Short mmCIF file of C-alpha atoms in Angstrom, two decimals:
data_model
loop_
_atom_site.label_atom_id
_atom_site.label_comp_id
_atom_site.label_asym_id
_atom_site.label_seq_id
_atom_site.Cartn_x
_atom_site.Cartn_y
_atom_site.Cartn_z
CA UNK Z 226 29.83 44.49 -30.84
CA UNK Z 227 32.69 45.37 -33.28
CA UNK Z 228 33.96 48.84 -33.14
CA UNK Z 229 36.66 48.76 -35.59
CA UNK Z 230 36.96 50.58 -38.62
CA UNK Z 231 33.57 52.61 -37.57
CA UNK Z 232 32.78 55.06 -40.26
CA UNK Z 233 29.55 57.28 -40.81
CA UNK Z 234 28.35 57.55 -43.90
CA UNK Z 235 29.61 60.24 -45.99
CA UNK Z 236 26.86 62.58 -47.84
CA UNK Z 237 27.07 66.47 -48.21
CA UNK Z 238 23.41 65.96 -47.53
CA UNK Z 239 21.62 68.01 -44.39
CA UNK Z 240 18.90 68.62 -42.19
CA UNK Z 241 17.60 71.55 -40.08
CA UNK Z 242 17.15 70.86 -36.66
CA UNK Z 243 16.12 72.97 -33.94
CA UNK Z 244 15.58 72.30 -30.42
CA UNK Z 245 12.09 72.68 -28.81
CA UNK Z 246 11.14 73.16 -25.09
CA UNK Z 247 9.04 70.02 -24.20
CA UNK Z 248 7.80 71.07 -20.58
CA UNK Z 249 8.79 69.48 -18.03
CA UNK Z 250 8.15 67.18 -14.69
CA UNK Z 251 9.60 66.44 -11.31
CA UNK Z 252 11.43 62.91 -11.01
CA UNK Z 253 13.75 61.66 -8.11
CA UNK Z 254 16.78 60.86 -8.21
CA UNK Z 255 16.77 57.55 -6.71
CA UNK Z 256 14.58 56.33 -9.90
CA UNK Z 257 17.36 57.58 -11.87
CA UNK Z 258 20.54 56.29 -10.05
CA UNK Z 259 21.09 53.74 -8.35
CA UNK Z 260 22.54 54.48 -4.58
CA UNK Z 261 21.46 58.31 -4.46
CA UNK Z 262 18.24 59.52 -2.22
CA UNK Z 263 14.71 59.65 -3.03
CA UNK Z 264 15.32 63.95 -3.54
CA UNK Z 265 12.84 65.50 -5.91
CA UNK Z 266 13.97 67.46 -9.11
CA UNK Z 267 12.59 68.99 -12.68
CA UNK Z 268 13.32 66.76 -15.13
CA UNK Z 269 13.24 68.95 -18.40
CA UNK Z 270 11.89 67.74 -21.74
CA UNK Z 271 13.07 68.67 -25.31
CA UNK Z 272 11.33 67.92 -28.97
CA UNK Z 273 12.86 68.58 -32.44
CA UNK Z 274 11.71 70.58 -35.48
CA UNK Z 275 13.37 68.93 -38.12
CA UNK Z 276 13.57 70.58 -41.85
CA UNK Z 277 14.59 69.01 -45.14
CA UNK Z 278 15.33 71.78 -47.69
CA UNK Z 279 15.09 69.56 -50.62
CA UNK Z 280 12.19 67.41 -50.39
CA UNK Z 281 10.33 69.93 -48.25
CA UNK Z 282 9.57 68.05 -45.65
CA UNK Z 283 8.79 69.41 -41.61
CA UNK Z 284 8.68 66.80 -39.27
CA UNK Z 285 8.39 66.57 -35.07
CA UNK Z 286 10.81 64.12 -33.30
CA UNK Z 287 9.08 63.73 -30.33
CA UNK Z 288 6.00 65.50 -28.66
CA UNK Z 289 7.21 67.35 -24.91
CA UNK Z 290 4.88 67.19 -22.02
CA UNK Z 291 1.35 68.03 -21.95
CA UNK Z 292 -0.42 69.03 -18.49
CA UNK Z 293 -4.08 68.65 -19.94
CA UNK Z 294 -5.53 65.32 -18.59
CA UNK Z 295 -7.27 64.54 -21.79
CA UNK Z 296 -4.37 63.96 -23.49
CA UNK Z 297 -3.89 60.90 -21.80
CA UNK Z 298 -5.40 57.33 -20.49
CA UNK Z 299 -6.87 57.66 -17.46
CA UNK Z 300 -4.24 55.70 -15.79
CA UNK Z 301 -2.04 58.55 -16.65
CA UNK Z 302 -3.51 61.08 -16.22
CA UNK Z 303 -4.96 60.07 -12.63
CA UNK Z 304 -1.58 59.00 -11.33
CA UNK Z 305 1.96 59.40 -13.06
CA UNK Z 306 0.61 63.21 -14.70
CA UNK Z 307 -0.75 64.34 -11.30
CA UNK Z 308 2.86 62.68 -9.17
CA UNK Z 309 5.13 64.09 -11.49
CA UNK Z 310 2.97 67.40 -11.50
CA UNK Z 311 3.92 67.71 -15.12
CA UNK Z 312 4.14 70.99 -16.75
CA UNK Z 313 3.94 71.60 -20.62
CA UNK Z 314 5.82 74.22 -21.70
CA UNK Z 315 4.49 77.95 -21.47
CA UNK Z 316 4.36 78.43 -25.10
CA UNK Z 317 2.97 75.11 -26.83
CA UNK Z 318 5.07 73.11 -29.58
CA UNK Z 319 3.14 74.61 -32.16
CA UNK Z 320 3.65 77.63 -31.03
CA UNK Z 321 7.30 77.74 -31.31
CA UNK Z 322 7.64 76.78 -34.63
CA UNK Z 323 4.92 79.04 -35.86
CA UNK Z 324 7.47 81.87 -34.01
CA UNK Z 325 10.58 80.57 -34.87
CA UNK Z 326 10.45 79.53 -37.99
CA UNK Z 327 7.46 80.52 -39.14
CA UNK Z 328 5.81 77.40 -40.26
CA UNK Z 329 1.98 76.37 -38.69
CA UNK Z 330 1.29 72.99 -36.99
CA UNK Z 331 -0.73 72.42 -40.25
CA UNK Z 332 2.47 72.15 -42.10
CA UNK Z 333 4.26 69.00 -40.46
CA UNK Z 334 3.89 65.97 -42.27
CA UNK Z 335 5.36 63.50 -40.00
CA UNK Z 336 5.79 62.92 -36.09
CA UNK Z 337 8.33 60.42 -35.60
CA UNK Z 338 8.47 59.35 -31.38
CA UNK Z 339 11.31 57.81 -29.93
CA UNK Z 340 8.75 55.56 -27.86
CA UNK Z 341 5.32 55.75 -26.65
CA UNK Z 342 5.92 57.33 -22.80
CA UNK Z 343 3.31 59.91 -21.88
CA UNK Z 344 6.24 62.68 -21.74
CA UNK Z 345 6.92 62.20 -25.42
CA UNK Z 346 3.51 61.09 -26.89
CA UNK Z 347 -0.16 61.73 -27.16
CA UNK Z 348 -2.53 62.28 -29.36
CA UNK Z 349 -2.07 65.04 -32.81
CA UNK Z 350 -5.37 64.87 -34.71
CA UNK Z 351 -6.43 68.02 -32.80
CA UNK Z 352 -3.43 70.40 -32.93
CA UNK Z 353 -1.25 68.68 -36.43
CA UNK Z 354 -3.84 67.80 -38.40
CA UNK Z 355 -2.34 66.52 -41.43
CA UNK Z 356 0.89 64.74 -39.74
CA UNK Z 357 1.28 61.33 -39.37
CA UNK Z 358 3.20 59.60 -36.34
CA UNK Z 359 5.51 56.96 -36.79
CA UNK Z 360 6.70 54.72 -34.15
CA UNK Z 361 9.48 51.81 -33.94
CA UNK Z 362 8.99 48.31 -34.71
CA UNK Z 363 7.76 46.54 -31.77
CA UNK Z 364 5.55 49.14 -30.15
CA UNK Z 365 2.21 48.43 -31.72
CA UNK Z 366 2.51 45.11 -30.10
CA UNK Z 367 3.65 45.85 -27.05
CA UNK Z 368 0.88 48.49 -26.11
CA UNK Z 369 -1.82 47.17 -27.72
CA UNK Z 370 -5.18 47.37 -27.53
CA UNK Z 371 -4.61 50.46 -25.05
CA UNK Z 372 -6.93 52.13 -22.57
CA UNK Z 373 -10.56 51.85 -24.18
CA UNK Z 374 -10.32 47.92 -23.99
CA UNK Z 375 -8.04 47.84 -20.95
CA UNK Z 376 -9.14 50.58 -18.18
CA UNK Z 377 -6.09 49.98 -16.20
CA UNK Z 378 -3.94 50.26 -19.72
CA UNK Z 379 -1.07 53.40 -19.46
CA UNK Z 380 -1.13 52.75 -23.02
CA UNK Z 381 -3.40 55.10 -25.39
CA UNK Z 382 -5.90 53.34 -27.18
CA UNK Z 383 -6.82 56.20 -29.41
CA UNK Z 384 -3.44 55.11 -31.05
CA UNK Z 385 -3.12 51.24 -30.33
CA UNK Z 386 -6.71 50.53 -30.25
CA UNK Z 387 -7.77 47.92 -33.49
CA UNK Z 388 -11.27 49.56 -33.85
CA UNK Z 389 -11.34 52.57 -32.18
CA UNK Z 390 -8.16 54.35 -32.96
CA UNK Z 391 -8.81 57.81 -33.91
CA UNK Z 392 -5.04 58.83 -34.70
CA UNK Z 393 -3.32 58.51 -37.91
CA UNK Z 394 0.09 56.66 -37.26
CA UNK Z 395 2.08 53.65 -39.10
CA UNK Z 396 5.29 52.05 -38.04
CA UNK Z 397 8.95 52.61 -39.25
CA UNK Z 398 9.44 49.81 -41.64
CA UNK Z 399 13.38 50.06 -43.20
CA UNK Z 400 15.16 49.45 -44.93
CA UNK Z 401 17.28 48.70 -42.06
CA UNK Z 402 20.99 49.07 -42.22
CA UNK Z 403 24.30 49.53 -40.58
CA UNK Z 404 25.03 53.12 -39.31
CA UNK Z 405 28.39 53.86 -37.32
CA UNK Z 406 28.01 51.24 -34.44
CA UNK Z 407 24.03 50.59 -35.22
CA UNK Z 408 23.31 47.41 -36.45
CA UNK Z 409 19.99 48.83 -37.60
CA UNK Z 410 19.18 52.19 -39.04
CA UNK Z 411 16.99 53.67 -41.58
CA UNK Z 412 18.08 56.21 -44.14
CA UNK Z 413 15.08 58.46 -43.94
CA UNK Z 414 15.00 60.38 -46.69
CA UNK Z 415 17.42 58.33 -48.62
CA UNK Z 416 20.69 60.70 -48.97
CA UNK Z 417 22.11 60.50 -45.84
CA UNK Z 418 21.09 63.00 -43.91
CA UNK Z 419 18.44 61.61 -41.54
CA UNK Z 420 18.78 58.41 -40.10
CA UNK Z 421 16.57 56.48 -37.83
CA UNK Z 422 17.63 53.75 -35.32
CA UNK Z 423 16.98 50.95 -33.28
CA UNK Z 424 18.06 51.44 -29.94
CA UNK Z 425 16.95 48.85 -27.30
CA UNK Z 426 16.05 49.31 -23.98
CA UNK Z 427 14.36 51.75 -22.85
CA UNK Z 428 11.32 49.84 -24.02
CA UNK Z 429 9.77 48.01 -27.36
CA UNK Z 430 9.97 49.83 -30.04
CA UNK Z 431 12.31 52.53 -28.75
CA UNK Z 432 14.06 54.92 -31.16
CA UNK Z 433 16.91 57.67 -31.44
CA UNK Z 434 17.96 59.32 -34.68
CA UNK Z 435 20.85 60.93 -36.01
CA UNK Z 436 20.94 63.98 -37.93
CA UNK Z 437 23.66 66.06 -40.49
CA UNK Z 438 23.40 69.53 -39.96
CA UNK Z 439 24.73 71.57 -42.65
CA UNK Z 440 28.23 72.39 -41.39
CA UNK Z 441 28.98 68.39 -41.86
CA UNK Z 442 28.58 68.42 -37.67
CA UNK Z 443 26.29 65.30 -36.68
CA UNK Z 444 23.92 65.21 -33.96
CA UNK Z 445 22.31 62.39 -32.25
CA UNK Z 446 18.68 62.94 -30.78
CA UNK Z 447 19.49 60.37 -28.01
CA UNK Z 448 16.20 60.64 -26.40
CA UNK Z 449 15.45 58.08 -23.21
CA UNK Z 450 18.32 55.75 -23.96
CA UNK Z 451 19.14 57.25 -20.92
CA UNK Z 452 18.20 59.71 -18.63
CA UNK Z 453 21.13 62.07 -17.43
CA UNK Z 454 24.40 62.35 -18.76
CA UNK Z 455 26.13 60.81 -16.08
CA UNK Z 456 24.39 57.38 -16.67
CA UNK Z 457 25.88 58.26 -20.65
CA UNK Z 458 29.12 58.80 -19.06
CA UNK Z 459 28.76 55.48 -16.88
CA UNK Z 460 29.70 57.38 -13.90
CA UNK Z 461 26.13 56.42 -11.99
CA UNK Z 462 24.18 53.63 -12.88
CA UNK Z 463 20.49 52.48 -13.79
CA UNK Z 464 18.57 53.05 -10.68
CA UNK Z 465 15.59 50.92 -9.27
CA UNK Z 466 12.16 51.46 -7.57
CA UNK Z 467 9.16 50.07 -6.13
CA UNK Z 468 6.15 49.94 -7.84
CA UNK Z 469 3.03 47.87 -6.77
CA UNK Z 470 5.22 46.16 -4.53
CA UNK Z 471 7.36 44.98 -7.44
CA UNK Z 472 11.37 46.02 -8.46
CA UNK Z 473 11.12 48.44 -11.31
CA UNK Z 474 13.40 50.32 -13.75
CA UNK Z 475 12.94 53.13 -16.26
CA UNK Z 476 14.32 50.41 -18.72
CA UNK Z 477 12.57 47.53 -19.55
CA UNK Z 478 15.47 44.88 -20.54
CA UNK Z 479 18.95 47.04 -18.92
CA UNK Z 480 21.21 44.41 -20.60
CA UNK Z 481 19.91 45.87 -24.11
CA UNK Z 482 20.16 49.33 -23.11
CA UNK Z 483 23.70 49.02 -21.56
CA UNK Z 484 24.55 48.19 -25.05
CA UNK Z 485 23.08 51.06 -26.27
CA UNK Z 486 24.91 53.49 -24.23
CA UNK Z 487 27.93 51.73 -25.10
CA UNK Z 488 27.00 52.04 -29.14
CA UNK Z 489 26.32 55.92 -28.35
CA UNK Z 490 29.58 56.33 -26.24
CA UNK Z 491 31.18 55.08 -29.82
CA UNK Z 492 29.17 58.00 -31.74
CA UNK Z 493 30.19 60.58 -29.28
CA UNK Z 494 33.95 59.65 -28.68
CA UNK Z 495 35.00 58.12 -31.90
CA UNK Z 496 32.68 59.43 -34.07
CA UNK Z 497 32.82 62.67 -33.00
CA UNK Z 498 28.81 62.91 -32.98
CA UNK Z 499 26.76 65.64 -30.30
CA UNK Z 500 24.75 63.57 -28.42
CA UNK Z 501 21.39 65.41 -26.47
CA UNK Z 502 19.68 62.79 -24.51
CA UNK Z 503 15.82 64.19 -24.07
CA UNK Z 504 16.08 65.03 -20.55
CA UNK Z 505 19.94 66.30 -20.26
CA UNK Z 506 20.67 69.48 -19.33
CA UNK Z 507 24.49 69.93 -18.37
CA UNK Z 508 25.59 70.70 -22.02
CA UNK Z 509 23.02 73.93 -21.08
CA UNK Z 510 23.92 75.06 -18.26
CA UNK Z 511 27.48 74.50 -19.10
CA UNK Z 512 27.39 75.86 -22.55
CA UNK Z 513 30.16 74.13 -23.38
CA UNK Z 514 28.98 71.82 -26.74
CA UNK Z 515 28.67 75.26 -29.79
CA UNK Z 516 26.91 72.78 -32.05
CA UNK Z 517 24.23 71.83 -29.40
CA UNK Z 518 23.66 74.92 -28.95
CA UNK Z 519 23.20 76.21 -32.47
CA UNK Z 520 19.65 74.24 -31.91
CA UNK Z 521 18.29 76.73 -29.84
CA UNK Z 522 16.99 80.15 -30.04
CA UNK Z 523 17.39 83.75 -28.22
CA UNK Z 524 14.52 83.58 -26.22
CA UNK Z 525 15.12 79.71 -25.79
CA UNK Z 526 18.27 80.79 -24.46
CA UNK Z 527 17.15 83.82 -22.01
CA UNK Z 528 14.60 81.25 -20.76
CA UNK Z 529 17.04 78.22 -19.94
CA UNK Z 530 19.52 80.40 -17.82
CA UNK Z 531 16.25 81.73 -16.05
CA UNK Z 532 14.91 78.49 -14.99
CA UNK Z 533 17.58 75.85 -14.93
CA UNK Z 534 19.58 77.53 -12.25
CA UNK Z 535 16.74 77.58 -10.34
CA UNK Z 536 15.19 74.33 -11.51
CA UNK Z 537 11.62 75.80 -12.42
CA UNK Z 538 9.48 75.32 -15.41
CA UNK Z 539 9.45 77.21 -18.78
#
């Protein structure tokens, strides 16, 4: 990877952006780290409203947690929804928008997901009814044909299903180009202010974004590229678990998404880019990143010193 001469594009294009509270889960650390105990914790979730003034477009990046089993495949919602006794957020996706900015689920066009994990995607035909998902190159075939063809599938078939899909959904397709340290990225809206990347790893098809908000600052929506800050940071590393009696990891190849990290690390330090990974929480509690926090409303705000503290749903 060459990380010379690293520019970002220049545009006096911008997006809004506004954080959303995706629910949460517990996890354990041990399934994060490698080397720490098997302690339980919340693992908070955050979505993105994303606004662009000029072409008057409202789009989702990302979905949050859902607690109703019929979101899900069976295998889901019978195992990893009941272990991780996962909690959507007290006031629904749609909800906050609607409050916040005053726009109705009926008005987002487009759902873009980082990847197709149960904490970040299910189905939208009920709830945003004229939005269409998009999803990363790669994930189509890798979760196909999905639960109604495959019982034991984790993958939803009401998306990947060739015949009895019921969701409306398409796949990223480019241009893709080179964006800071990304070798490929997709000008969204085609001036610069919204761009959508490749970032391997995590698993097929996996996605982050970056974003120009309007005071030039840029903002990467780092999603699961990693889980915590301090595997960002490289100060703990990927951890492993058992599974079925096999070796697991959150990530499916680790070499890719090591390289990842390291092409974010170059956004963040070099590039002077604010980077909130889906499940981080430090720059909260800490409140120590302004722009970050410019995302995120009052009551957003009153909520997160609330519960974080006392790691507790909201």
């Amino acid at each position: 990877m060459q990380d010379s001469n690293i520019e970002l594009p220049t545009t006096d294009a911008y997006v809004d952006v506004q954080l959303l509270n995706g629910g949460s889960m517990t996890a354990k650390y041990h399934v994060l780290h490698a080397g720490e105990p098997a302690d339980e914790f919340r693992l908070y979730n955050w979505a993105f409203y994303i606004y662009h003034a000029k072409q008057g477009r409202r789009m989702l990046w990302d979905l949050g947690m859902s607690s109703n089993p019929d979101d899900f495949p069976p295998a889901i919602a019978n195992g990893p929804l009941e272990e991780t006794r996962a909690q959507a957020p007290y006031e629904p996706i749609e909800k906050q928008i609607e409050r916040r900015i005053g726009v109705t689920a009926d008005e987002i066009d487009t759902i873009l997901l980082s990847h197709a994990h149960f904490d970040h995607c299910r189905p939208i035909s009920q709830t945003f009814k004229d939005a269409t998902v998009l999803f990363g190159p790669g994930t189509s075939e890798y979760c196909a044909p999905g639960h109604f063809m495959i019982p034991t599938s984790t993958w939803d078939g009401r998306y990947f299903d060739p015949k009895r899909a019921t969701e409306r959904w398409g796949t990223v397709k480019g241009p893709w180009t080179r964006f800071g340290p990304f070798e490929r990225a997709m000008d969204f809206f085609g001036d610069g202010s919204f761009w959508v990347i490749q970032a391997p790893g995590h698993m097929p098809g996996n996605l982050c974004a970056c974003a120009r908000l309007a005071t030039g600052e840029w903002v990467m929506l780092a999603s699961d590229c990693c889980h915590s800050r301090a595997l960002l940071d490289g100060t703990k590393e990927f951890g492993a678990f058992e599974l079925d009696g096999k070796i697991m990891s959150l990530h499916t190849d680790i070499a890719a998404a090591q390289d990842t990290l390291a092409r974010i690390r170059i956004m963040e330090k070099e590039l002077g880019v604010h980077v909130s990974l889906a499940h981080d929480t430090t720059w909260m509690q800490d409140e120590n990143d302004p722009v970050l926090l410019s995302l995120l409303d009052k009551k957003f705000v009153k909520d997160m010193r609330v519960a974080l503290p006392e790691q507790r749903p909201f």
